[in-house]
Structures are given as C-alpha cells and as structure tokens.
Amino acid sequence: MQTEFSLIINGNKVAGDRGTFDVINPATEEVVAACPYASVEQLNAAVDAAEEAFKTWQYSSDEERKQILHRIADRIEANAGALAEVIVKEQGKPMFLAQAEVGGAVAWTRYTADLEIPVEVLEDSENKRIELHRKPLGVVGSITPWNWPLMIAVWHIMPALRTGNTVVCKPSGLTPLNTIMLAEIINAEVPAGVMNILTGEAGIGSAITGHEKIRKIVFTGSTPTGQAIMRNAASNLKRLTLELGGNDAGIILPDADIDAIAEGIFQTAFLNMGQTCAALKRLYVHDSQYDQVCEKLVAIANAQVVGDGMAEGTTFGPVQNKDQFELVKELVEDAKANGAQVLCGGEPKSGRGFFFPPTIVANATDDMRIVAEEQFGPVLPVIRYSDVEEAVVLANNCEVGLGGSVWSSDIEAAQKVAQRLECGTAWINGHAEVLPHAPFGGCKMSGFGVEFGKEGLLEYTVPQTLNINK
Ligand code: NAD
C-alpha cells in the first residue's frame, strides 16, 4: 500500500505546512497512514495556480479533454487494486464494495469523457443567427464526504475538467488518501495547476467556500454544512451544486411480492453499511404484510458476515468513524426507550473497531428519532401503516427529499404513488441506484442542482448567447 501522501499544488507534490494528521482504519482503530495537513496559505497558492492554469486550459479542445479523461480512466483501472485497498482501509467497506467503487469511478470517468457540450441554434433566419454556447466557469472547488470518497470525487472532478474548468479539491479528513491517489493520477495527465488537492480541516473548507477566486462549489455532505457553504459562497455569487443529506422513505404497497423484493430492500437500505446518501432509511409496510417483511429482513441481516473489509468473506464492514458509530448507538437506544423493538443487531460488536451489525427496528413510529433523523448507518426502522394515503403523507412529512421508492407488482399503481413523493429520484422496485446518464439531485433541504447526464455536466458551465446580425 502507498504510504507517502502529499498535497498537489500547481502540479507539484508538497508537504502540508501544518505537518500531518492520522487517518484511522475503522475496522482496527489503527493508523492507516499520515496525511498532509495543509494551511490556508497553501490553499491560496493552489487557487492562484488553478486560476493561472484556467487561462489556457479553458481553450483546450473538446477532443483533447475527452482523450485526457479516457487516459485518466485507464490509469484508474491500472491502479484499481491499490485504490480499492486504500478505500477498504480508510473507509471500512468490504473489498467487493471498494472494487465496485473503483469500477464506478472508471465508468463515470469514461461516460463523462464522451458527453458532448451542446451548442444550440436558437434562430437562423435571413438576417440573424442566435447560438447558445456553454463556457467553463473558472476554478471549481470540490468538497467531498467520507462514505463513497473516490466515487464522489470523480463525480465532482470529471465534469469540471471535461467542461474546461480547473479544480481545487478537499476530501473529508476521515478518508482523504484514496482521493490523493486519484489527484496524482489526474495530475499525471493534465497541465500543472489544473488539478490541485488540499487535505486537512482547520478552516480549509470554509476558506474554499469564501474564496473570491473560486467560481463554483460542488459539495456533497450534510445539510448543515451545505447551509454554511451557501452563506459563505454569497460574497462572489459562486455557483453551487449541493448534494446534501436525505432520509429516504420506501413504501411497500399491499400487493407486493415480499419474497421477490426482500433482498432488494435489504441491500438498498444497508448499502455501504447504510452510509449512503440515498439509501432507503425509513420503510413503510402495510399491516397485512408487516410481520412477513420483518421476518425476511431479519433473516437476510442475520446472514451477513460482519468484519474487517480486508478479510475474505466479509459482507458487512464497520461504521466509518466514531462519531457516526456513537450516533447510531444513540438512535437505537432512543428507539428502544420509546417502545420500538429491535429484531436483530442493536448492539455494537465487542472488541476493536466501530462494528455495528445490521439492525432491524420494528414498531418504529414517525416521532422517534430513528425515523425522524437521518441515521446514516446500519439500522432500518420499519413503520406500520394501514392506508396507502397515510404512508404517502408520512413519507413526505420530512424536511429533506433526496430519494424515495415504491415497491409493488403493479407498476402503474406504484408509479402513481412514486410521482407523489417529494424527492429528486423516485424508484419503483429499487432504491439507491445511481447511473451516469440519469440526473441525480435532491429537493427541499437535500440541496439543489443535479449531477450526471447532460444536465449535470452543464452545471459546470455558464451560458453565453451569441447574437449575430448577418
Ligand atoms: P459533512 O457535511 O460533515 O462533511 C462533508 C465535507 O465538508 C467534508 O470534507 C468536511 O471536511 C467539509 N466541511 C465541514 N464543514 C465545512 C464548512 N463549514 N465549510 C466547508 N466545508 C466543510 O458530511 P459527512 O459527515 O462527511 O457526510 C455525511 C453526510 O453527507 C450525510 O448527511 C449524507 O446524507 C450526506 N451525503 C449526501 C450525498 C448526496 O449526494 N446527496 C452523498 C453522500 C453523502
């Protein structure tokens, strides 16, 4: 495993002015590696370099940028094993999931490479031609969370580069190493200053969001941080894409075939140990099927092999960090104290590591914290309903709106319900699936703007109307 990690500023690998901080393996609580600790002065140097590089990079040809992104994808593929190992060690997910994350990073990079930046002809008459062009914005600041650190960095950085922007990125201090490796890979293919990376907390995030020379922030993380970013970004009217927290509801309609959907429900609720923004986080089940659903989910949960993601056979890793682990424990204890019934899991595993087995909480109600708050961990509350209308109201009775799902054998009936859910993506007989060609984003307090597809790409551009009098 790579053991030396540096910042990248203006194409150069440099040490952090503030020394280093330790990155902790959540499965062992041991140090994975020391990560450079950057200063705000180093951030300023990186932004200056990115601004300078933008002067020429913005005029690089479309074809050149496409080819560069494909070469980056080749390099990610060539380093897939090393990247997956670092992801397991710092993030905690099982190896198969880390490999899937690297695979996704390659696929998204290639897809983004091949996207076209459209020029629309709005009028072409005898005396006039009007064209709508899209120009890059300048320096883009990317701030990422700790749950899918490589994938989300790719989601931020690739469309920014594809459209001719330069990048300064700051990964979460909990999982920064894989993103440094990604930045090294990108830096090997782009001119100096186009790709910069700074690690360390100490005000770097807020310095990025307030920086006068940064034109856009793409942020994935919690809603309170998103709000702070929006306030800070106002000074120079930065463009914003905010992918924030969710508390996705899933509704099983009374006609659903439980045997057919149980595995899908479990996997999308517990994806990445539940630490997925658009995981299914509240499950609404009709009275008539309640016991059957709980029974099936418990059987699948009990079949999981909880352990270190590096160990052969592990299907379920630890919670990524101590704070999140403590929050999950607290929410389960609160549910128990308020009359919910823990059907499986419910207690941390003894020994080292932040292990909390998959936990199904029955008799949960909407006034319990485990339902009202985003648990972002390996716990699924199951809520009983007797009328579909009531389930829709409860699903929408929430400040956030990232995803939602309806599970049924009757697609038409499910679609009618799905379209009433207040969320950015509504799935039918699925949840949590993101695809490079399907725009993804939240409504309400889950943020605004989308990623992926043409719509996502164009968020990194500013329109310019060309009005030609012939
Ligand atoms: P977080 O908001 O605590 O941190 C995210 C990033 O923001 C980190 O890099 C952090 O260092 C940085 N940051 C913290 N304070 C900042 C500030 N004041 N200014 C600028 N940057 C700052 O979130 P997290 O705990 O890392 O991630 C979990 C949350 O992210 C959950 O709520 C989850 O739902 C959400 N999330 C959303 C999506 C999505 O696509 N909508 C995807 C993944 C995670």
Short mmCIF file of C-alpha atoms and ligand atoms in Angstrom, two decimals:
data_model
loop_
_atom_site.label_atom_id
_atom_site.label_comp_id
_atom_site.label_asym_id
_atom_site.label_seq_id
_atom_site.Cartn_x
_atom_site.Cartn_y
_atom_site.Cartn_z
CA MET A 1 0.00 0.00 0.00
CA GLN A 2 1.17 3.54 -0.76
CA THR A 3 2.45 5.08 2.48
CA GLU A 4 3.57 8.57 1.41
CA PHE A 5 0.89 11.13 0.65
CA SER A 6 1.32 14.74 -0.45
CA LEU A 7 -0.76 17.73 -1.37
CA ILE A 8 -0.74 18.67 -5.05
CA ILE A 9 -0.37 22.37 -5.75
CA ASN A 10 0.42 23.65 -9.24
CA GLY A 11 1.42 20.19 -10.40
CA ASN A 12 3.89 19.66 -7.54
CA LYS A 13 3.67 17.23 -4.66
CA VAL A 14 4.21 19.20 -1.46
CA ALA A 15 4.09 18.53 2.26
CA GLY A 16 1.45 20.18 4.44
CA ASP A 17 2.56 23.39 6.17
CA ARG A 18 0.86 22.16 9.32
CA GLY A 19 2.53 18.74 9.34
CA THR A 20 0.33 15.67 9.17
CA PHE A 21 -2.71 14.09 10.76
CA ASP A 22 -3.50 10.39 11.16
CA VAL A 23 -6.07 8.55 9.09
CA ILE A 24 -7.72 5.80 11.15
CA ASN A 25 -8.85 2.36 9.98
CA PRO A 26 -12.40 1.94 11.37
CA ALA A 27 -12.05 -1.86 11.49
CA THR A 28 -8.91 -1.87 13.66
CA GLU A 29 -8.73 1.71 15.03
CA GLU A 30 -5.09 1.66 13.88
CA VAL A 31 -3.38 4.37 11.83
CA VAL A 32 -3.58 3.70 8.08
CA ALA A 33 -1.15 6.49 7.13
CA ALA A 34 -0.22 10.08 7.89
CA CYS A 35 -1.96 12.63 5.70
CA PRO A 36 -0.57 16.10 4.95
CA TYR A 37 -2.17 18.94 6.85
CA ALA A 38 -2.49 22.00 4.59
CA SER A 39 -2.65 25.64 5.62
CA VAL A 40 -4.93 28.35 4.27
CA GLU A 41 -1.83 29.93 2.66
CA GLN A 42 -1.35 26.69 0.71
CA LEU A 43 -4.99 26.83 -0.34
CA ASN A 44 -4.43 30.34 -1.65
CA ALA A 45 -1.40 29.12 -3.63
CA ALA A 46 -3.48 26.29 -5.09
CA VAL A 47 -6.27 28.66 -6.12
CA ASP A 48 -3.75 31.02 -7.74
CA ALA A 49 -2.28 28.09 -9.67
CA ALA A 50 -5.74 26.92 -10.74
CA GLU A 51 -6.67 30.41 -11.86
CA GLU A 52 -3.47 30.70 -13.89
CA ALA A 53 -3.93 27.26 -15.45
CA PHE A 54 -7.51 28.15 -16.39
CA LYS A 55 -6.23 30.84 -18.76
CA THR A 56 -5.08 28.16 -21.18
CA TRP A 57 -6.98 25.03 -20.10
CA GLN A 58 -10.32 26.69 -20.88
CA TYR A 59 -9.26 26.86 -24.55
CA SER A 60 -8.07 23.24 -24.78
CA SER A 61 -10.10 21.45 -27.41
CA ASP A 62 -13.04 19.25 -26.64
CA GLU A 63 -11.25 16.35 -28.27
CA GLU A 64 -8.16 16.86 -26.13
CA ARG A 65 -10.17 16.87 -22.92
CA LYS A 66 -12.09 13.76 -23.97
CA GLN A 67 -8.84 11.92 -24.61
CA ILE A 68 -7.33 13.08 -21.34
CA LEU A 69 -10.35 11.81 -19.40
CA HIS A 70 -10.09 8.43 -21.11
CA ARG A 71 -6.39 8.26 -20.24
CA ILE A 72 -7.27 9.09 -16.64
CA ALA A 73 -9.81 6.24 -16.69
CA ASP A 74 -7.09 3.91 -18.00
CA ARG A 75 -4.81 4.91 -15.13
CA ILE A 76 -7.57 4.43 -12.53
CA GLU A 77 -8.11 0.96 -13.96
CA ALA A 78 -4.39 0.21 -13.87
CA ASN A 79 -4.31 1.23 -10.18
CA ALA A 80 -7.63 -0.41 -9.27
CA GLY A 81 -6.16 -2.88 -6.77
CA ALA A 82 -4.18 -0.24 -4.87
CA LEU A 83 -7.12 2.17 -4.79
CA ALA A 84 -9.54 -0.50 -3.54
CA GLU A 85 -7.13 -1.50 -0.76
CA VAL A 86 -6.80 2.07 0.49
CA ILE A 87 -10.57 2.55 0.34
CA VAL A 88 -11.14 -0.56 2.48
CA LYS A 89 -8.51 0.51 4.99
CA GLU A 90 -9.61 4.09 5.48
CA GLN A 91 -13.34 3.84 4.75
CA GLY A 92 -14.09 0.37 6.11
CA LYS A 93 -16.30 -1.07 3.38
CA PRO A 94 -15.79 -4.71 2.33
CA MET A 95 -13.37 -5.32 -0.53
CA PHE A 96 -16.04 -6.23 -3.10
CA LEU A 97 -17.71 -2.88 -2.49
CA ALA A 98 -14.43 -0.96 -2.72
CA GLN A 99 -13.75 -2.71 -6.02
CA ALA A 100 -17.22 -1.69 -7.20
CA GLU A 101 -16.46 1.89 -6.17
CA VAL A 102 -13.28 1.89 -8.27
CA GLY A 103 -15.18 0.29 -11.16
CA GLY A 104 -17.81 3.02 -10.87
CA ALA A 105 -15.10 5.67 -10.88
CA VAL A 106 -13.77 4.29 -14.18
CA ALA A 107 -17.22 4.02 -15.74
CA TRP A 108 -18.21 7.55 -14.72
CA THR A 109 -14.95 8.98 -16.00
CA ARG A 110 -15.42 7.34 -19.40
CA TYR A 111 -19.07 8.33 -19.64
CA THR A 112 -18.24 11.94 -18.75
CA ALA A 113 -15.41 11.95 -21.28
CA ASP A 114 -17.84 11.11 -24.06
CA LEU A 115 -20.53 13.63 -23.14
CA GLU A 116 -20.98 16.44 -25.64
CA ILE A 117 -21.19 20.10 -24.70
CA PRO A 118 -24.05 21.31 -26.85
CA VAL A 119 -24.22 24.48 -28.95
CA GLU A 120 -27.89 25.24 -29.54
CA VAL A 121 -29.04 27.25 -32.53
CA LEU A 122 -31.98 29.31 -31.33
CA GLU A 123 -32.55 31.23 -34.54
CA ASP A 124 -31.09 31.02 -38.01
CA SER A 125 -33.01 33.43 -40.24
CA GLU A 126 -32.03 35.57 -43.17
CA ASN A 127 -30.61 38.39 -41.08
CA LYS A 128 -29.90 36.82 -37.75
CA ARG A 129 -28.37 33.79 -36.10
CA ILE A 130 -28.56 33.19 -32.38
CA GLU A 131 -26.48 30.47 -30.77
CA LEU A 132 -26.37 29.35 -27.16
CA HIS A 133 -22.85 28.36 -26.10
CA ARG A 134 -21.59 26.99 -22.80
CA LYS A 135 -18.38 28.28 -21.29
CA PRO A 136 -16.43 26.96 -18.31
CA LEU A 137 -16.69 28.91 -15.06
CA GLY A 138 -13.08 29.01 -13.87
CA VAL A 139 -11.77 27.49 -10.64
CA VAL A 140 -14.15 24.90 -9.18
CA GLY A 141 -13.91 23.94 -5.51
CA SER A 142 -14.89 20.35 -4.70
CA ILE A 143 -15.65 19.27 -1.14
CA THR A 144 -16.42 15.60 -0.55
CA PRO A 145 -17.66 13.35 2.31
CA TRP A 146 -16.33 10.06 3.71
CA ASN A 147 -18.88 7.49 2.56
CA TRP A 148 -18.05 6.98 -1.14
CA PRO A 149 -14.92 9.11 -1.25
CA LEU A 150 -13.43 8.05 -4.58
CA MET A 151 -16.68 7.84 -6.48
CA ILE A 152 -17.94 11.21 -5.27
CA ALA A 153 -14.61 12.89 -6.07
CA VAL A 154 -14.90 11.51 -9.61
CA TRP A 155 -18.48 12.80 -9.83
CA HIS A 156 -17.23 16.28 -8.92
CA ILE A 157 -13.94 16.47 -10.75
CA MET A 158 -14.55 14.79 -14.12
CA PRO A 159 -17.38 17.04 -15.34
CA ALA A 160 -15.45 20.08 -14.12
CA LEU A 161 -12.40 19.09 -16.18
CA ARG A 162 -14.45 17.91 -19.16
CA THR A 163 -16.03 21.35 -19.49
CA GLY A 164 -12.68 23.20 -19.22
CA ASN A 165 -12.61 24.27 -15.57
CA THR A 166 -9.70 23.83 -13.18
CA VAL A 167 -10.12 22.20 -9.78
CA VAL A 168 -9.16 22.61 -6.15
CA CYS A 169 -10.46 19.70 -4.12
CA LYS A 170 -10.71 18.97 -0.44
CA PRO A 171 -11.71 15.45 0.55
CA SER A 172 -13.03 14.54 4.00
CA GLY A 173 -10.23 14.35 6.56
CA LEU A 174 -11.60 10.93 7.53
CA THR A 175 -10.96 9.32 4.11
CA PRO A 176 -8.51 11.54 2.18
CA LEU A 177 -5.92 9.01 0.96
CA ASN A 178 -7.77 7.50 -1.99
CA THR A 179 -8.61 10.97 -3.28
CA ILE A 180 -4.95 12.00 -3.08
CA MET A 181 -4.16 8.93 -5.21
CA LEU A 182 -6.86 9.97 -7.67
CA ALA A 183 -5.46 13.51 -7.81
CA GLU A 184 -1.98 12.09 -8.53
CA ILE A 185 -3.45 10.07 -11.40
CA ILE A 186 -5.24 13.10 -12.83
CA ASN A 187 -2.21 15.33 -12.32
CA ALA A 188 -0.13 12.97 -14.46
CA GLU A 189 -2.41 13.73 -17.42
CA VAL A 190 -3.31 17.42 -17.12
CA PRO A 191 -1.17 20.61 -17.24
CA ALA A 192 0.20 21.90 -13.92
CA GLY A 193 -2.38 23.76 -11.87
CA VAL A 194 -5.43 22.16 -13.47
CA MET A 195 -5.83 19.65 -10.61
CA ASN A 196 -4.96 20.63 -7.03
CA ILE A 197 -5.70 18.83 -3.77
CA LEU A 198 -5.55 20.06 -0.19
CA THR A 199 -6.20 17.91 2.87
CA GLY A 200 -6.81 18.86 6.48
CA GLU A 201 -9.75 20.51 8.17
CA ALA A 202 -8.53 23.66 10.00
CA GLY A 203 -10.67 26.07 8.06
CA ILE A 204 -9.69 24.86 4.58
CA GLY A 205 -13.31 24.03 3.73
CA SER A 206 -14.66 27.43 4.73
CA ALA A 207 -11.68 29.17 3.10
CA ILE A 208 -12.58 27.42 -0.16
CA THR A 209 -16.24 28.38 0.04
CA GLY A 210 -15.43 32.01 0.81
CA HIS A 211 -12.57 32.38 -1.70
CA GLU A 212 -13.04 35.27 -4.12
CA LYS A 213 -11.27 33.50 -6.99
CA ILE A 214 -13.32 30.29 -6.82
CA ARG A 215 -16.33 30.46 -9.15
CA LYS A 216 -18.24 27.35 -8.19
CA ILE A 217 -18.54 24.92 -5.33
CA VAL A 218 -19.68 21.36 -5.77
CA PHE A 219 -20.38 19.93 -2.37
CA THR A 220 -21.60 16.57 -1.14
CA GLY A 221 -22.19 16.25 2.56
CA SER A 222 -24.59 17.12 5.33
CA THR A 223 -27.37 19.70 5.18
CA PRO A 224 -25.96 21.96 7.95
CA THR A 225 -22.60 22.14 6.16
CA GLY A 226 -24.42 22.84 2.88
CA GLN A 227 -26.20 25.76 4.54
CA ALA A 228 -22.90 27.13 5.87
CA ILE A 229 -21.39 26.83 2.39
CA MET A 230 -24.28 28.66 0.78
CA ARG A 231 -23.96 31.54 3.23
CA ASN A 232 -20.21 31.72 2.68
CA ALA A 233 -20.46 31.48 -1.10
CA ALA A 234 -22.62 34.58 -1.40
CA SER A 235 -19.72 37.05 -1.40
CA ASN A 236 -18.84 36.46 -5.07
CA LEU A 237 -22.07 34.70 -6.09
CA LYS A 238 -20.48 31.31 -6.54
CA ARG A 239 -22.45 28.76 -8.50
CA LEU A 240 -23.45 25.89 -6.25
CA THR A 241 -24.29 22.25 -6.60
CA LEU A 242 -25.34 20.98 -3.18
CA GLU A 243 -25.89 17.24 -2.73
CA LEU A 244 -26.96 17.04 0.90
CA GLY A 245 -28.44 14.64 3.38
CA GLY A 246 -31.56 12.59 2.87
CA ASN A 247 -33.98 10.46 4.85
CA ASP A 248 -35.41 8.36 2.06
CA ALA A 249 -38.71 6.59 2.58
CA GLY A 250 -39.66 3.33 0.91
CA ILE A 251 -43.31 2.28 0.73
CA ILE A 252 -44.28 -1.35 0.15
CA LEU A 253 -47.73 -1.46 -1.42
CA PRO A 254 -50.02 -4.22 -0.07
CA ASP A 255 -49.88 -6.25 -3.28
CA ALA A 256 -46.08 -6.58 -3.34
CA ASP A 257 -44.39 -9.98 -3.60
CA ILE A 258 -42.29 -9.89 -0.44
CA ASP A 259 -40.15 -12.89 -1.37
CA ALA A 260 -39.19 -11.14 -4.60
CA ILE A 261 -38.32 -7.76 -3.09
CA ALA A 262 -36.87 -8.50 0.36
CA GLU A 263 -33.27 -8.83 -0.78
CA GLY A 264 -33.51 -5.61 -2.80
CA ILE A 265 -34.92 -3.76 0.17
CA PHE A 266 -32.20 -5.01 2.48
CA GLN A 267 -29.36 -4.27 0.08
CA THR A 268 -30.53 -0.74 -0.73
CA ALA A 269 -31.16 0.10 2.93
CA PHE A 270 -27.83 -1.26 4.12
CA LEU A 271 -25.71 -0.29 1.11
CA ASN A 272 -22.27 0.68 2.42
CA MET A 273 -23.48 -0.14 5.95
CA GLY A 274 -26.32 2.32 5.42
CA GLN A 275 -23.85 5.15 4.90
CA THR A 276 -25.21 6.13 1.52
CA CYS A 277 -26.96 9.44 0.94
CA ALA A 278 -29.81 7.87 -1.00
CA ALA A 279 -30.12 4.63 0.95
CA LEU A 280 -33.60 3.53 1.99
CA LYS A 281 -33.77 4.92 5.54
CA ARG A 282 -37.44 4.50 6.57
CA LEU A 283 -39.56 1.55 5.44
CA TYR A 284 -43.37 1.82 5.44
CA VAL A 285 -45.15 -1.55 5.39
CA HIS A 286 -48.85 -2.39 5.29
CA ASP A 287 -50.36 -4.13 8.33
CA SER A 288 -51.15 -7.21 6.29
CA GLN A 289 -47.51 -7.80 5.39
CA TYR A 290 -45.71 -6.28 8.34
CA ASP A 291 -44.65 -9.48 10.12
CA GLN A 292 -43.62 -11.20 6.89
CA VAL A 293 -41.44 -8.27 5.82
CA CYS A 294 -39.73 -8.05 9.21
CA GLU A 295 -39.08 -11.77 9.27
CA LYS A 296 -37.48 -11.76 5.81
CA LEU A 297 -35.30 -8.74 6.55
CA VAL A 298 -34.10 -10.25 9.82
CA ALA A 299 -33.14 -13.48 8.04
CA ILE A 300 -31.06 -11.55 5.49
CA ALA A 301 -29.48 -9.38 8.19
CA ASN A 302 -28.51 -12.42 10.25
CA ALA A 303 -26.82 -13.98 7.22
CA GLN A 304 -24.35 -11.06 6.92
CA VAL A 305 -20.72 -11.67 7.81
CA VAL A 306 -19.66 -8.63 9.84
CA GLY A 307 -15.92 -7.99 9.92
CA ASP A 308 -12.85 -6.26 8.57
CA GLY A 309 -13.38 -5.40 4.91
CA MET A 310 -9.96 -6.89 4.08
CA ALA A 311 -10.95 -10.32 5.41
CA GLU A 312 -12.14 -12.95 2.96
CA GLY A 313 -15.90 -13.50 3.16
CA THR A 314 -16.79 -10.22 4.89
CA THR A 315 -20.06 -8.85 3.58
CA PHE A 316 -20.58 -6.10 6.17
CA GLY A 317 -17.93 -3.71 7.45
CA PRO A 318 -17.72 -1.22 10.31
CA VAL A 319 -19.28 2.23 10.61
CA GLN A 320 -16.71 4.64 9.20
CA ASN A 321 -15.99 6.77 12.26
CA LYS A 322 -16.51 7.02 15.99
CA ASP A 323 -18.96 9.94 15.88
CA GLN A 324 -21.23 8.19 13.41
CA PHE A 325 -20.95 4.96 15.42
CA GLU A 326 -21.98 6.81 18.59
CA LEU A 327 -24.91 8.45 16.76
CA VAL A 328 -26.17 5.08 15.51
CA LYS A 329 -25.97 3.62 19.05
CA GLU A 330 -27.78 6.65 20.45
CA LEU A 331 -30.61 6.46 17.91
CA VAL A 332 -31.15 2.75 18.54
CA GLU A 333 -31.16 3.29 22.32
CA ASP A 334 -33.65 6.13 21.89
CA ALA A 335 -35.92 3.92 19.77
CA LYS A 336 -35.80 1.14 22.38
CA ALA A 337 -36.58 3.58 25.17
CA ASN A 338 -39.60 4.79 23.22
CA GLY A 339 -41.13 1.36 22.69
CA ALA A 340 -39.58 0.12 19.45
CA GLN A 341 -38.47 -3.48 19.22
CA VAL A 342 -35.01 -4.40 18.00
CA LEU A 343 -35.42 -7.59 15.97
CA CYS A 344 -31.73 -8.19 15.24
CA GLY A 345 -28.42 -6.44 15.84
CA GLY A 346 -28.96 -3.45 18.08
CA GLU A 347 -25.67 -3.69 19.98
CA PRO A 348 -22.10 -2.94 18.86
CA LYS A 349 -19.83 -5.92 18.36
CA SER A 350 -17.33 -6.27 21.18
CA GLY A 351 -13.62 -5.69 20.57
CA ARG A 352 -11.82 -3.16 18.42
CA GLY A 353 -13.41 -1.35 15.51
CA PHE A 354 -16.66 0.51 15.02
CA PHE A 355 -18.72 -2.57 14.23
CA PHE A 356 -22.50 -2.38 14.47
CA PRO A 357 -24.34 -5.32 12.90
CA PRO A 358 -27.30 -4.74 10.57
CA THR A 359 -30.22 -3.81 12.79
CA ILE A 360 -33.94 -4.00 12.05
CA VAL A 361 -36.14 -1.88 14.32
CA ALA A 362 -39.83 -2.86 14.39
CA ASN A 363 -42.78 -0.91 15.78
CA ALA A 364 -40.98 2.28 14.87
CA THR A 365 -43.09 5.41 14.64
CA ASP A 366 -42.53 8.75 12.96
CA ASP A 367 -41.97 10.62 16.20
CA MET A 368 -38.92 8.51 17.07
CA ARG A 369 -35.51 9.96 16.29
CA ILE A 370 -34.54 6.81 14.35
CA VAL A 371 -37.28 7.70 11.85
CA ALA A 372 -37.25 11.49 12.01
CA GLU A 373 -33.45 11.87 11.67
CA GLU A 374 -31.07 10.56 9.04
CA GLN A 375 -29.36 7.64 10.81
CA PHE A 376 -26.71 7.22 8.08
CA GLY A 377 -25.77 3.82 9.46
CA PRO A 378 -26.69 0.13 9.62
CA VAL A 379 -30.20 0.47 11.05
CA LEU A 380 -33.56 0.27 9.29
CA PRO A 381 -36.74 1.33 11.10
CA VAL A 382 -39.88 -0.44 9.84
CA ILE A 383 -43.08 1.54 10.24
CA ARG A 384 -46.56 0.06 10.05
CA TYR A 385 -49.35 1.67 8.01
CA SER A 386 -52.93 0.71 7.26
CA ASP A 387 -53.76 3.07 4.39
CA VAL A 388 -51.55 3.99 1.42
CA GLU A 389 -52.62 7.64 1.66
CA GLU A 390 -51.33 7.74 5.22
CA ALA A 391 -47.99 6.23 4.10
CA VAL A 392 -47.56 8.90 1.40
CA VAL A 393 -48.24 11.67 3.90
CA LEU A 394 -45.73 10.22 6.37
CA ALA A 395 -43.11 9.70 3.65
CA ASN A 396 -43.40 13.35 2.62
CA ASN A 397 -43.57 14.67 6.15
CA CYS A 398 -39.87 15.40 6.14
CA GLU A 399 -37.65 18.42 5.56
CA VAL A 400 -35.33 16.59 3.18
CA GLY A 401 -36.15 14.99 -0.16
CA LEU A 402 -33.35 13.10 -1.83
CA GLY A 403 -34.81 9.74 -2.92
CA GLY A 404 -37.86 7.60 -2.31
CA SER A 405 -39.27 4.29 -3.50
CA VAL A 406 -42.43 2.30 -4.01
CA TRP A 407 -42.40 -1.50 -4.12
CA SER A 408 -45.25 -3.31 -5.84
CA SER A 409 -46.18 -5.87 -8.50
CA ASP A 410 -48.47 -3.30 -10.10
CA ILE A 411 -46.12 -0.86 -11.85
CA GLU A 412 -48.89 1.54 -12.82
CA ALA A 413 -50.22 1.82 -9.28
CA ALA A 414 -46.65 2.17 -7.97
CA GLN A 415 -45.91 4.94 -10.45
CA LYS A 416 -48.92 6.94 -9.30
CA VAL A 417 -47.64 6.81 -5.73
CA ALA A 418 -43.99 7.39 -6.72
CA GLN A 419 -44.84 10.59 -8.56
CA ARG A 420 -46.37 11.99 -5.38
CA LEU A 421 -43.18 11.50 -3.38
CA GLU A 422 -41.32 14.74 -2.69
CA CYS A 423 -37.83 13.70 -3.72
CA GLY A 424 -35.28 14.10 -6.51
CA THR A 425 -35.36 10.45 -7.59
CA ALA A 426 -38.28 8.06 -7.10
CA TRP A 427 -37.53 4.39 -7.73
CA ILE A 428 -40.02 1.61 -8.30
CA ASN A 429 -38.93 -1.82 -7.04
CA GLY A 430 -35.48 -0.44 -6.35
CA HIS A 431 -33.71 2.28 -4.42
CA ALA A 432 -30.31 3.98 -4.21
CA GLU A 433 -29.34 3.21 -7.81
CA VAL A 434 -27.40 5.99 -9.49
CA LEU A 435 -26.45 5.94 -13.15
CA PRO A 436 -24.16 8.18 -15.18
CA HIS A 437 -26.93 9.11 -17.64
CA ALA A 438 -29.71 9.79 -15.09
CA PRO A 439 -29.61 13.22 -13.41
CA PHE A 440 -29.47 12.86 -9.64
CA GLY A 441 -30.08 15.51 -7.00
CA GLY A 442 -32.30 16.46 -4.13
CA CYS A 443 -35.23 18.72 -3.42
CA LYS A 444 -36.21 20.56 -0.23
CA MET A 445 -33.33 20.52 2.28
CA SER A 446 -31.48 17.80 0.34
CA GLY A 447 -29.97 20.53 -1.81
CA PHE A 448 -30.22 21.69 -5.37
CA GLY A 449 -28.62 21.14 -8.72
CA VAL A 450 -28.06 17.73 -10.24
CA GLU A 451 -25.13 15.53 -11.09
CA PHE A 452 -24.80 13.17 -14.09
CA GLY A 453 -26.04 13.26 -17.63
CA LYS A 454 -26.10 16.38 -19.76
CA GLU A 455 -27.89 18.36 -17.04
CA GLY A 456 -25.17 17.52 -14.54
CA LEU A 457 -22.40 18.42 -16.97
CA LEU A 458 -23.89 21.80 -17.78
CA GLU A 459 -23.82 22.79 -14.10
CA TYR A 460 -20.12 23.41 -14.64
CA THR A 461 -20.77 25.96 -17.36
CA VAL A 462 -22.21 29.41 -17.80
CA PRO A 463 -24.41 30.07 -20.84
CA GLN A 464 -23.28 32.64 -23.38
CA THR A 465 -25.74 33.76 -26.00
CA LEU A 466 -24.15 34.74 -29.28
CA ASN A 467 -26.42 37.16 -31.15
CA ILE A 468 -25.18 37.56 -34.73
CA ASN A 469 -26.64 40.16 -37.08
CA LYS A 470 -25.74 38.95 -40.54
P1 NAD B 1 -20.08 16.83 6.37
O1 NAD B 1 -21.02 17.87 5.89
O2 NAD B 1 -19.78 16.77 7.80
O3 NAD B 1 -18.68 16.94 5.62
C1 NAD B 1 -18.56 16.92 4.22
C2 NAD B 1 -17.32 17.68 3.81
O4 NAD B 1 -17.48 19.05 4.15
C3 NAD B 1 -16.03 17.23 4.47
O5 NAD B 1 -14.99 17.28 3.51
C4 NAD B 1 -15.83 18.29 5.53
O6 NAD B 1 -14.47 18.45 5.88
C5 NAD B 1 -16.33 19.54 4.84
N1 NAD B 1 -16.75 20.62 5.72
C6 NAD B 1 -17.16 20.57 7.01
N2 NAD B 1 -17.52 21.78 7.45
C7 NAD B 1 -17.32 22.65 6.42
C8 NAD B 1 -17.53 24.06 6.25
N3 NAD B 1 -18.00 24.82 7.21
N4 NAD B 1 -17.26 24.60 5.04
C9 NAD B 1 -16.81 23.84 4.03
N5 NAD B 1 -16.58 22.51 4.14
C10 NAD B 1 -16.83 21.92 5.32
O7 NAD B 1 -20.70 15.44 5.86
P2 NAD B 1 -20.13 13.99 6.11
O8 NAD B 1 -20.39 13.65 7.55
O9 NAD B 1 -18.76 13.87 5.56
O10 NAD B 1 -21.09 13.12 5.18
C11 NAD B 1 -22.32 12.62 5.60
C12 NAD B 1 -23.47 13.44 5.06
O11 NAD B 1 -23.33 13.62 3.66
C13 NAD B 1 -24.81 12.77 5.23
O12 NAD B 1 -25.77 13.71 5.65
C14 NAD B 1 -25.17 12.29 3.84
O13 NAD B 1 -26.52 12.13 3.60
C15 NAD B 1 -24.54 13.33 3.00
N6 NAD B 1 -24.28 12.83 1.66
C16 NAD B 1 -25.04 13.29 0.63
C17 NAD B 1 -24.85 12.79 -0.65
C18 NAD B 1 -25.70 13.28 -1.81
O14 NAD B 1 -25.36 13.01 -2.94
N7 NAD B 1 -26.76 14.00 -1.58
C19 NAD B 1 -23.86 11.84 -0.88
C20 NAD B 1 -23.09 11.40 0.18
C21 NAD B 1 -23.30 11.92 1.45
#
